[in-house]
Amino acid sequence: MLTLLVGALVVALIALGTVLFFQFSGDDGGEQVAQETRPALYKVQDSQDSNMNSVLASREQDTRPLNEGELFERHNSEISGQSLGFTLRDSDLTEDCSAAVWGEQVERALADADCTQAGRATYLSEDDVFGVVAVFNLADIEGSRAVAEAMELPETEEGEEPADPGFVLSPSGEDPLNRLGTGYSAADAIITGHYLVVVWVQPTDSESVDERVSLVTPLVTLANFRNPFFRRIGELGGDAPAGAEEGTGTEEVPGAGDGTGEGVGQETVEDPPPADGTVEAPGVPGE
């Protein structure tokens, strides 16, 4: 009888150990969950009274919901510019906007802005850079601005640790996305009418937030994820930019900063992009 009890206890302990291993290692055969991190540098881009912000100012004007084909197929399956190319790896479109972010402040801002859709995509580059793009479908442009502001770290006294409001969650925690935010990364939140587009990039080999490098080019390139919204301008009777249907490239602004927050600032993204296929670069993420 004692032998049977000991044997049963051993089996139970082995089963418990197996359950705990998979629970805490995350190795349950499914995709790894993305970590709750944020970029070392974050900047809000708002071109104010641009054509895009006027035509796409609210969901009352732009009633058609986002769809996966529009966001992730066609030219957004591969995005290139400035001799840099990105390829789509993961994508997700959901009506549960809270699933696309972490942090109570950001979740509350999305709810207040009546977020109805959140689209996210991960992109990999052969030039050792990876990134995440997120788009939020909000009631109006003021909601877009409010959510972008909610993602900013609050100002604090010297030596005081700020309370993190939260940020975007990658749709995948698989390598290299499991390192997003643990190395040196930068993000631009681009006000796009009632849509907020967040572009977040990091070098693949970066292991420390203190390893400052220029991230201007990948930020500008992935900002071309906004091309479907330029097409919407034409659908709504606005002046769609030339070449929007074919996709636009980007060129870095001469004399712009180096992406570390220490150089000369860049111009914000202007709408529409010029007919020669170039887009003015988003501003350098500020400290």
Steps between C-alpha positions, in 0.01 A plus 500: 500500500785739590668426168181582312455829688859604432461412133179702471667796670794489257265493202303795641817702556620431146165612358504815714854581391404460135203735539710763679776474240265574210314767696806703589715429196220590259600198292152357453528438129335832417637841415694687765327801649660839435670674791366823647772745396525846345748681271797692634385798290144595409371791291155612388471616138207730421484699176195686638279628216632266232284363220492156663399636840222702341353225279538223761414716800231267636329165455186689401684607185693175454249229588651191336672272756859389450554156349797263494546517124523877510749510787723198449481395135580680176793738553509461878614139474838651411594858584813663362671836473843663542665172386338322793238228470265340753297181462178432689520207740207513746173689483188539710179702472262500795202690637643461851732799509611427858662177373742705288648702787603473862463754781184636663553857379529402134209254524284772654599750231400253227164441666440876538586546130246230405756268340323241285795330327869442562729367227858389565777362284861394547764564236849359450781652296804336348693800630475375859207715607156385610188690592135511594230719348166554673192690383200594714159590354367779724189718495677819394833675468482637855481144625805415290692783660383403849616137463837611361543732798397224742795288383754765605695458821400773750753762603652436842749657737865408454571155639130410518378197307196586282189284510486318166165567326542199271562456131432283194530121526659311213264242344779244547758425767706273279865581431606775434178669624565358847784754522300805389550776755777322687751646253522853362177576312302802384137561409297764319128544561363658180164678517315380188157653531288284729763225469808489720794321337791396724830396338754332732844374388813347652833363371508120519834491679422771760511371856488821704278810501821702538639388162391806303491462124330682213151364437379775266503285185298203632249736666447691176478181295241327718296822507401397145261258673262799478456463124149346534386820670618710208282281278205566730540871438430437131201279584351782708542759225817659633821561312677164513877531445647395169642149519308405815351194332846377407652577839749771586866491579676728744806717504679619810503875554853638445659623820246321719579365842658160551206343679663517844318809614819707488513618138315761301126429487318377192181626345176324589320278252303720262193400297488424218846374398642661188435349159859382458439225756670655801367563846644752741655318792328479836673699772785354695364342818567744781614421850 
